[in-house]
Coordinates of C-alpha atoms in Angstrom, one line a residue:
M1 CA 103.0 64.2 13.4
T2 CA 99.3 63.4 13.9
E3 CA 98.0 60.8 16.4
D4 CA 94.9 58.6 15.4
A5 CA 92.0 58.6 17.7
A6 CA 92.3 54.9 18.9
C7 CA 96.0 55.3 19.5
A8 CA 94.7 58.3 21.7
V9 CA 92.2 55.6 23.6
A10 CA 94.7 52.7 23.7
H11 CA 97.2 55.2 25.2
G12 CA 94.6 56.0 28.0
D13 CA 94.6 60.0 26.7
V14 CA 90.9 60.0 26.1
P15 CA 88.4 57.7 27.8
A16 CA 86.8 54.9 25.1
E17 CA 83.2 55.2 24.1
S18 CA 81.4 52.3 24.8
G19 CA 78.1 53.0 26.0
Q20 CA 76.4 50.8 29.0
R21 CA 77.7 47.3 29.5
A22 CA 76.8 44.7 31.9
L23 CA 78.3 41.3 32.1
V24 CA 76.3 39.2 34.5
A25 CA 78.0 35.6 35.6
V26 CA 75.7 33.2 36.5
F27 CA 76.8 30.5 39.4
A28 CA 79.9 31.2 41.5
S29 CA 83.1 29.5 39.7
P30 CA 86.4 30.1 39.5
V31 CA 85.6 31.0 36.2
A32 CA 82.8 33.4 37.6
E33 CA 85.2 34.9 39.9
H34 CA 87.5 35.6 36.6
L35 CA 85.1 36.9 34.4
L36 CA 84.0 39.4 37.0
R37 CA 87.1 40.5 37.7
Y38 CA 88.7 41.0 34.1
G39 CA 85.1 42.4 33.3
R40 CA 85.4 45.2 35.8
D41 CA 88.8 46.0 34.1
L42 CA 87.1 45.7 30.8
G43 CA 84.4 48.9 31.8
Y44 CA 81.5 46.3 32.6
V45 CA 79.3 46.9 35.5
T46 CA 79.3 43.3 36.8
M47 CA 77.0 41.1 39.0
L48 CA 77.0 37.8 40.0
V49 CA 73.8 35.6 39.9
E50 CA 73.7 33.0 42.6
P51 CA 70.7 31.0 43.6
D52 CA 71.8 28.6 46.1
P53 CA 72.0 30.3 49.7
E54 CA 74.3 28.1 50.8
R55 CA 77.0 28.9 48.0
A56 CA 76.4 32.3 47.7
A57 CA 77.1 33.0 51.5
G58 CA 79.6 35.8 51.8
L59 CA 79.2 36.6 48.0
D60 CA 78.1 40.1 46.5
A61 CA 75.4 38.1 44.8
L62 CA 72.0 38.2 43.6
A63 CA 69.2 35.0 43.7
E64 CA 67.8 35.5 40.8
V65 CA 68.5 37.3 37.6
P66 CA 67.8 40.7 37.2
E67 CA 66.4 42.8 34.6
L68 CA 68.8 42.6 31.5
S69 CA 69.2 45.8 29.3
P70 CA 70.4 44.8 25.1
G71 CA 73.6 46.0 26.9
A72 CA 73.7 43.2 28.9
D73 CA 75.9 39.9 28.2
L74 CA 75.2 36.8 30.5
V75 CA 77.4 34.0 31.2
V76 CA 76.6 30.5 32.8
T77 CA 79.5 28.9 34.1
D78 CA 78.7 25.7 35.3
H79 CA 76.5 23.1 33.4
H80 CA 76.1 21.1 36.0
R81 CA 73.6 22.6 38.1
D82 CA 69.8 21.8 38.9
E83 CA 68.8 25.7 38.7
L84 CA 70.3 25.5 34.8
G85 CA 67.3 25.4 32.7
P86 CA 65.0 28.2 35.0
V87 CA 68.1 30.5 35.3
L88 CA 68.1 30.8 31.5
R89 CA 65.1 30.8 31.2
D90 CA 64.7 33.5 32.9
A91 CA 67.4 35.2 31.2
L92 CA 65.5 34.8 28.1
R93 CA 62.5 37.0 29.0
H94 CA 64.8 39.8 28.9
E95 CA 66.7 41.3 25.9
A96 CA 70.1 40.8 26.6
R97 CA 72.4 41.1 23.9
W98 CA 74.2 37.9 24.4
I99 CA 73.9 34.4 26.6
G100 CA 76.1 32.0 26.8
I101 CA 76.7 28.9 28.9
M102 CA 80.2 26.7 29.1
G103 CA 80.5 23.5 27.6
N104 CA 82.1 21.5 25.4
P105 CA 80.6 22.2 21.9
R106 CA 81.1 18.6 20.5
H107 CA 77.8 17.0 22.7
E108 CA 74.3 18.7 23.0
G109 CA 74.2 20.8 26.2
P110 CA 72.0 19.9 28.9
H111 CA 70.6 23.3 28.7
V112 CA 68.6 22.3 25.7
Q113 CA 66.5 19.7 27.4
A114 CA 66.3 21.3 30.4
L115 CA 64.8 24.2 28.8
R116 CA 62.1 22.0 26.4
D117 CA 61.4 20.7 29.7
L118 CA 60.3 24.0 31.1
G119 CA 58.3 24.8 27.6
V120 CA 60.7 27.5 25.9
D121 CA 60.4 27.7 22.4
D122 CA 63.5 26.5 20.3
S123 CA 63.9 29.8 19.0
Q124 CA 64.4 31.3 22.3
I125 CA 67.0 28.0 23.2
E126 CA 69.0 28.9 19.8
R127 CA 69.5 32.5 21.5
V128 CA 72.0 30.5 24.0
H129 CA 75.5 30.4 22.5
R130 CA 77.4 27.5 23.1
P131 CA 80.8 27.6 23.6
I132 CA 81.2 31.0 24.9
G133 CA 85.1 31.4 24.2
L134 CA 87.6 31.9 21.6
N135 CA 88.9 28.6 20.1
I136 CA 92.6 29.3 22.0
G137 CA 92.5 25.7 23.9
S138 CA 91.5 27.5 27.3
R139 CA 91.3 24.8 30.1
T140 CA 92.0 26.8 33.7
P141 CA 89.5 29.2 34.8
P142 CA 91.7 32.5 34.2
E143 CA 92.4 31.0 30.4
I144 CA 88.2 30.3 29.8
A145 CA 87.7 33.9 31.2
I146 CA 90.2 35.7 29.1
A147 CA 88.8 33.5 25.9
T148 CA 84.9 34.2 26.7
L149 CA 85.5 38.0 27.4
A150 CA 87.9 38.2 23.8
G151 CA 84.9 36.3 22.2
L152 CA 82.5 39.0 23.8
I153 CA 84.5 41.6 22.7
A154 CA 85.1 40.3 19.3
D155 CA 81.4 39.9 18.8
R156 CA 80.2 43.6 20.5
N157 CA 82.2 44.8 18.0
G158 CA 81.5 43.0 14.9
K159 CA 84.9 41.6 14.5
P160 CA 85.7 38.1 13.0
G161 CA 86.9 36.8 16.6
G162 CA 84.0 34.8 16.4
F163 CA 83.1 31.4 18.2
D164 CA 83.5 29.3 15.4
F165 CA 85.2 25.7 15.9

């Protein structure tokens, strides 16, 4: 019996060819913690960005958004932070594959006005995805992280999992 290549990957017999993928979680939060943990399991190189030195204490975190390659996915895990606008503005200056922010899709996100106040063009603001995960009814930090990562995988693979609600 001949085994197909996808089956061999699923069984761990051969590594998946995924290229260099980075997952950047912005703002130390329970969702960020789960995103980074699960992201490592999925083969992402993971990073936490936490600009507040007090919140970053004891964490392996960067103070600002690093250079983002076209293979990077960035997820903002808190839309109530004062640093929201500047962090997203800096992220949008890079060629990240995907940039998203948590939040209720029924309301305009606070990032829109924060970015406009900083002079960011609407075409750039439209690059920010919201909501960030598949619509599976997630509520807890682990569920939100799983929904987000599932959506990123579907989007990266051009599959219909998508972000439509």
